[in-house]
Coordinates of C-alpha atoms in Angstrom, one line a residue:
M352 CA 117.7 213.9 -103.8
L353 CA 119.3 212.8 -100.6
L354 CA 117.1 211.3 -97.9
P355 CA 117.0 213.1 -94.5
T356 CA 119.3 211.7 -91.9
S357 CA 117.8 213.3 -88.9
A358 CA 114.6 215.0 -87.8
C359 CA 116.2 218.4 -88.3
D360 CA 117.1 217.5 -91.9
F361 CA 113.6 216.2 -92.5
Q362 CA 112.0 219.5 -91.3
L363 CA 114.3 221.5 -93.6
S364 CA 113.4 219.4 -96.6
C365 CA 109.7 219.5 -95.9
R366 CA 109.7 223.3 -96.3
H367 CA 110.0 222.9 -100.0
V368 CA 106.7 221.1 -100.3
N369 CA 103.8 223.2 -101.4
M370 CA 101.0 222.2 -99.0
A371 CA 98.5 224.6 -100.6
S372 CA 98.5 222.8 -103.9
R373 CA 95.3 220.9 -104.7
I374 CA 95.1 217.1 -105.0
D375 CA 93.1 216.4 -108.1
A376 CA 92.2 212.8 -107.3
P377 CA 92.5 212.4 -103.5
V378 CA 92.1 208.9 -102.0
K379 CA 90.3 208.1 -98.8
C380 CA 93.4 208.1 -96.7
E381 CA 94.2 211.7 -97.7
F382 CA 90.8 212.8 -96.5
R383 CA 91.2 210.8 -93.3
S384 CA 94.6 212.4 -92.7
V385 CA 93.1 215.9 -93.0
I386 CA 90.2 215.0 -90.8
H387 CA 92.6 213.5 -88.2
F388 CA 94.7 216.6 -88.2
L389 CA 91.8 219.0 -87.9
Q390 CA 90.3 217.0 -85.1
A391 CA 93.7 216.9 -83.3
E392 CA 93.6 220.7 -83.5
G393 CA 90.3 220.7 -81.6
N394 CA 87.9 221.3 -84.5
N395 CA 84.4 219.8 -84.2
V396 CA 82.8 217.8 -86.9
E397 CA 80.8 220.7 -88.4
E398 CA 84.0 222.9 -88.6
I399 CA 86.0 220.1 -90.2
F400 CA 83.3 219.5 -92.8
R401 CA 83.0 223.2 -93.5
R402 CA 86.7 223.7 -93.9
M403 CA 87.1 220.7 -96.2
S404 CA 84.0 221.7 -98.2
L405 CA 85.6 225.1 -98.9
V406 CA 88.7 223.5 -100.4
K407 CA 87.1 220.4 -102.2
G408 CA 83.5 221.5 -102.8
G409 CA 80.4 220.2 -101.0
N410 CA 80.5 216.7 -102.5
F411 CA 83.9 215.4 -101.4
M412 CA 82.2 213.2 -98.8
S413 CA 79.1 213.4 -96.8
D414 CA 78.9 215.1 -93.4
G415 CA 77.9 211.6 -92.0
A416 CA 81.1 210.1 -93.4
V417 CA 83.2 212.9 -91.7
R418 CA 81.2 212.3 -88.5
G419 CA 82.0 208.6 -88.7
C420 CA 85.7 209.2 -89.3
C421 CA 85.9 211.6 -86.4
R422 CA 84.1 209.0 -84.1
R423 CA 86.6 206.3 -85.1
F424 CA 89.6 208.6 -84.4
K425 CA 88.1 209.6 -81.1
D426 CA 87.6 205.9 -80.2
G427 CA 91.3 205.3 -80.7
R428 CA 91.8 204.6 -84.4
T429 CA 95.3 205.8 -85.5
S430 CA 95.6 204.5 -89.0
V431 CA 94.3 206.6 -91.9
H432 CA 94.5 203.6 -94.3
D433 CA 91.7 201.1 -95.1
E434 CA 91.6 198.3 -92.7
E435 CA 92.3 194.8 -94.1
G436 CA 89.1 193.3 -95.5
Q437 CA 87.3 196.6 -96.1
G438 CA 85.8 197.4 -99.4
R439 CA 84.5 195.3 -102.2
K440 CA 86.1 191.9 -102.7
S441 CA 88.1 191.3 -105.9
V442 CA 86.5 188.9 -108.4
A443 CA 89.7 188.8 -110.6
T444 CA 91.6 185.5 -110.4
E445 CA 94.7 184.4 -112.1
D446 CA 92.6 182.5 -114.7
L447 CA 90.9 185.8 -115.7
V448 CA 94.1 187.8 -115.9

């Protein structure tokens, strides 16, 4: 497959992607991407949670987590990826591996 060489080529190649297919094991950044998109469309927190619940079921993440995500994007966050240092620290060392 050839890589797109311009924005026009990129748009044409993206038409072949099935955006309606389900992601069986989504990661946090995928949820954040959807939240960021829906918020940019002007949806409020309740509507974002409702729409995502319809697709993934009610236990994909709590409404409080969606609310926090929306707040961070509203406050200027642009990245959908975990910030450096977030999450549980690894206890694996080279000696253990």
